[in-house]
């Protein structure tokens, strides 16, 4: 028996100019394929988190919350992409704070 597959980096329509995946379609596809979980990791934001969480829970799919973050390493280097996933509520609070701080700078 093979282990179930779980997408750990999916961008939604909330990753402007990067994806057209809609929350309902993502969750439906995951449920139809018997995926136990799916991660939503929009680019630099958590705008879809509430809709995603509610839709996934209603469909019996574990929602994994995350962000595809751009980390600035200085003026001479291009930003690096870093995938951040929440393990629990504390991780979500920390991620929310990081994303909020990124908008303040």
C-alpha atoms as an extended CHARMM CRD file, in Angstrom:
* protein
*
       105  EXT
         1         1  UNK       CA              0.0000000000        0.0000000000        0.0000000000  PROA      1               0.0000000000
         2         2  UNK       CA              1.4300000000        3.3590000000       -0.9870000000  PROA      2               0.0000000000
         3         3  UNK       CA              1.4270000000        6.4150000000        1.2530000000  PROA      3               0.0000000000
         4         4  UNK       CA             -1.1670000000        9.0780000000        0.4040000000  PROA      4               0.0000000000
         5         5  UNK       CA              0.0310000000       12.0950000000       -1.5500000000  PROA      5               0.0000000000
         6         6  UNK       CA             -0.2970000000       15.5780000000       -0.0570000000  PROA      6               0.0000000000
         7         7  UNK       CA              0.3810000000       18.8270000000       -1.9160000000  PROA      7               0.0000000000
         8         8  UNK       CA              2.4720000000       21.0380000000        0.3860000000  PROA      8               0.0000000000
         9         9  UNK       CA              2.6520000000       24.1210000000       -1.8160000000  PROA      9               0.0000000000
        10        10  UNK       CA             -0.4270000000       25.3060000000       -3.6880000000  PROA      10              0.0000000000
        11        11  UNK       CA             -1.0650000000       28.9100000000       -4.6960000000  PROA      11              0.0000000000
        12        12  UNK       CA             -4.6480000000       30.1000000000       -5.0770000000  PROA      12              0.0000000000
        13        13  UNK       CA             -6.3050000000       32.9850000000       -6.8640000000  PROA      13              0.0000000000
        14        14  UNK       CA             -5.1040000000       35.0980000000       -3.9110000000  PROA      14              0.0000000000
        15        15  UNK       CA             -1.5590000000       34.8420000000       -5.2870000000  PROA      15              0.0000000000
        16        16  UNK       CA             -2.2240000000       37.5420000000       -7.8440000000  PROA      16              0.0000000000
        17        17  UNK       CA             -0.7010000000       36.9510000000      -11.2970000000  PROA      17              0.0000000000
        18        18  UNK       CA              0.6200000000       33.5900000000      -10.0970000000  PROA      18              0.0000000000
        19        19  UNK       CA             -2.3710000000       31.2350000000       -9.9470000000  PROA      19              0.0000000000
        20        20  UNK       CA             -6.0060000000       30.8190000000      -10.9390000000  PROA      20              0.0000000000
        21        21  UNK       CA             -6.7700000000       27.9470000000       -8.5410000000  PROA      21              0.0000000000
        22        22  UNK       CA             -9.9940000000       28.6010000000       -6.6520000000  PROA      22              0.0000000000
        23        23  UNK       CA            -10.4010000000       27.4450000000       -3.0610000000  PROA      23              0.0000000000
        24        24  UNK       CA            -13.5330000000       25.3610000000       -3.6630000000  PROA      24              0.0000000000
        25        25  UNK       CA            -11.9430000000       23.6380000000       -6.6670000000  PROA      25              0.0000000000
        26        26  UNK       CA             -8.7380000000       22.8860000000       -4.7730000000  PROA      26              0.0000000000
        27        27  UNK       CA            -10.5570000000       21.3290000000       -1.8360000000  PROA      27              0.0000000000
        28        28  UNK       CA            -12.9300000000       19.3730000000       -4.0970000000  PROA      28              0.0000000000
        29        29  UNK       CA            -10.0080000000       17.9680000000       -6.1150000000  PROA      29              0.0000000000
        30        30  UNK       CA             -8.1730000000       16.9450000000       -2.9400000000  PROA      30              0.0000000000
        31        31  UNK       CA            -11.2730000000       15.2250000000       -1.5310000000  PROA      31              0.0000000000
        32        32  UNK       CA            -12.0460000000       13.4290000000       -4.8210000000  PROA      32              0.0000000000
        33        33  UNK       CA             -8.4880000000       12.0620000000       -4.8710000000  PROA      33              0.0000000000
        34        34  UNK       CA             -8.6960000000       10.9370000000       -1.2290000000  PROA      34              0.0000000000
        35        35  UNK       CA             -5.8810000000       13.2400000000       -0.1660000000  PROA      35              0.0000000000
        36        36  UNK       CA             -5.8240000000       13.4230000000        3.6330000000  PROA      36              0.0000000000
        37        37  UNK       CA             -4.5430000000       17.0180000000        3.5810000000  PROA      37              0.0000000000
        38        38  UNK       CA             -3.5290000000       19.8990000000        1.3290000000  PROA      38              0.0000000000
        39        39  UNK       CA             -1.4520000000       23.0130000000        2.0010000000  PROA      39              0.0000000000
        40        40  UNK       CA             -2.3860000000       26.4600000000        0.7780000000  PROA      40              0.0000000000
        41        41  UNK       CA              0.7250000000       28.6180000000        0.5060000000  PROA      41              0.0000000000
        42        42  UNK       CA             -0.1240000000       31.8320000000       -1.2740000000  PROA      42              0.0000000000
        43        43  UNK       CA              2.6370000000       34.2320000000       -2.1800000000  PROA      43              0.0000000000
        44        44  UNK       CA              3.2220000000       36.5090000000        0.7990000000  PROA      44              0.0000000000
        45        45  UNK       CA             -0.3260000000       36.5530000000        2.1610000000  PROA      45              0.0000000000
        46        46  UNK       CA             -2.9240000000       34.7270000000        4.2240000000  PROA      46              0.0000000000
        47        47  UNK       CA             -5.9700000000       36.3020000000        2.5570000000  PROA      47              0.0000000000
        48        48  UNK       CA             -7.6030000000       32.9560000000        1.6510000000  PROA      48              0.0000000000
        49        49  UNK       CA             -6.9380000000       31.2300000000        4.9510000000  PROA      49              0.0000000000
        50        50  UNK       CA            -10.4500000000       31.4300000000        6.4660000000  PROA      50              0.0000000000
        51        51  UNK       CA            -12.2270000000       30.3260000000        3.2720000000  PROA      51              0.0000000000
        52        52  UNK       CA             -9.6800000000       27.5410000000        2.7460000000  PROA      52              0.0000000000
        53        53  UNK       CA             -9.8610000000       26.2990000000        6.3290000000  PROA      53              0.0000000000
        54        54  UNK       CA            -13.6700000000       26.1690000000        6.3600000000  PROA      54              0.0000000000
        55        55  UNK       CA            -13.9260000000       24.4970000000        2.9390000000  PROA      55              0.0000000000
        56        56  UNK       CA            -11.2810000000       21.8950000000        3.7520000000  PROA      56              0.0000000000
        57        57  UNK       CA            -12.8000000000       20.9960000000        7.1120000000  PROA      57              0.0000000000
        58        58  UNK       CA            -16.2560000000       20.6640000000        5.5300000000  PROA      58              0.0000000000
        59        59  UNK       CA            -14.8220000000       18.3020000000        2.8940000000  PROA      59              0.0000000000
        60        60  UNK       CA            -12.9110000000       16.1570000000        5.4010000000  PROA      60              0.0000000000
        61        61  UNK       CA             -9.5020000000       17.3250000000        4.1740000000  PROA      61              0.0000000000
        62        62  UNK       CA             -6.9430000000       18.5390000000        6.7150000000  PROA      62              0.0000000000
        63        63  UNK       CA             -6.0490000000       22.1460000000        5.8870000000  PROA      63              0.0000000000
        64        64  UNK       CA             -2.3830000000       23.0360000000        6.1550000000  PROA      64              0.0000000000
        65        65  UNK       CA             -1.8090000000       26.7820000000        6.3480000000  PROA      65              0.0000000000
        66        66  UNK       CA              1.3540000000       28.3240000000        4.9870000000  PROA      66              0.0000000000
        67        67  UNK       CA              2.9700000000       31.0970000000        2.9980000000  PROA      67              0.0000000000
        68        68  UNK       CA              5.4070000000       31.2080000000        0.1270000000  PROA      68              0.0000000000
        69        69  UNK       CA              7.5310000000       34.0830000000        1.4240000000  PROA      69              0.0000000000
        70        70  UNK       CA             10.0790000000       36.2410000000       -0.3320000000  PROA      70              0.0000000000
        71        71  UNK       CA             13.0430000000       36.9160000000        1.9430000000  PROA      71              0.0000000000
        72        72  UNK       CA             15.1650000000       39.9460000000        1.1230000000  PROA      72              0.0000000000
        73        73  UNK       CA             18.8470000000       39.1650000000        1.6820000000  PROA      73              0.0000000000
        74        74  UNK       CA             20.1990000000       42.5920000000        0.8580000000  PROA      74              0.0000000000
        75        75  UNK       CA             20.3960000000       45.0490000000       -1.9750000000  PROA      75              0.0000000000
        76        76  UNK       CA             22.8860000000       43.0710000000       -4.0630000000  PROA      76              0.0000000000
        77        77  UNK       CA             20.9850000000       39.7580000000       -4.0020000000  PROA      77              0.0000000000
        78        78  UNK       CA             17.5610000000       38.8870000000       -5.3850000000  PROA      78              0.0000000000
        79        79  UNK       CA             14.9150000000       37.7760000000       -2.8500000000  PROA      79              0.0000000000
        80        80  UNK       CA             14.8890000000       34.1030000000       -1.8710000000  PROA      80              0.0000000000
        81        81  UNK       CA             11.6650000000       32.1130000000       -1.7230000000  PROA      81              0.0000000000
        82        82  UNK       CA             11.0130000000       30.3460000000        1.5550000000  PROA      82              0.0000000000
        83        83  UNK       CA              8.0670000000       28.0080000000        2.1460000000  PROA      83              0.0000000000
        84        84  UNK       CA              6.6640000000       28.3500000000        5.6760000000  PROA      84              0.0000000000
        85        85  UNK       CA              4.0590000000       25.8780000000        6.9850000000  PROA      85              0.0000000000
        86        86  UNK       CA              2.1730000000       26.0110000000       10.2880000000  PROA      86              0.0000000000
        87        87  UNK       CA              2.2910000000       23.0100000000       12.5640000000  PROA      87              0.0000000000
        88        88  UNK       CA             -0.1900000000       24.3110000000       15.1460000000  PROA      88              0.0000000000
        89        89  UNK       CA             -1.9230000000       27.4410000000       16.4890000000  PROA      89              0.0000000000
        90        90  UNK       CA              1.3170000000       28.8740000000       17.8000000000  PROA      90              0.0000000000
        91        91  UNK       CA              2.8750000000       28.4550000000       14.3640000000  PROA      91              0.0000000000
        92        92  UNK       CA             -0.1100000000       30.2150000000       12.7950000000  PROA      92              0.0000000000
        93        93  UNK       CA              0.2410000000       33.1330000000       15.2150000000  PROA      93              0.0000000000
        94        94  UNK       CA              3.9420000000       33.3870000000       14.3930000000  PROA      94              0.0000000000
        95        95  UNK       CA              3.2950000000       33.1990000000       10.6560000000  PROA      95              0.0000000000
        96        96  UNK       CA              0.5460000000       35.8230000000       10.8950000000  PROA      96              0.0000000000
        97        97  UNK       CA              2.9430000000       38.1430000000       12.7020000000  PROA      97              0.0000000000
        98        98  UNK       CA              5.6660000000       37.6260000000       10.0840000000  PROA      98              0.0000000000
        99        99  UNK       CA              3.2750000000       38.2840000000        7.2070000000  PROA      99              0.0000000000
       100       100  UNK       CA              1.9160000000       41.3840000000        8.9390000000  PROA      100             0.0000000000
       101       101  UNK       CA              5.4350000000       42.6800000000        9.5310000000  PROA      101             0.0000000000
       102       102  UNK       CA              6.2850000000       42.1340000000        5.8690000000  PROA      102             0.0000000000
       103       103  UNK       CA              3.5020000000       44.5510000000        4.9020000000  PROA      103             0.0000000000
       104       104  UNK       CA              4.8150000000       47.1590000000        7.3520000000  PROA      104             0.0000000000
       105       105  UNK       CA              8.2790000000       47.2640000000        5.7380000000  PROA      105             0.0000000000
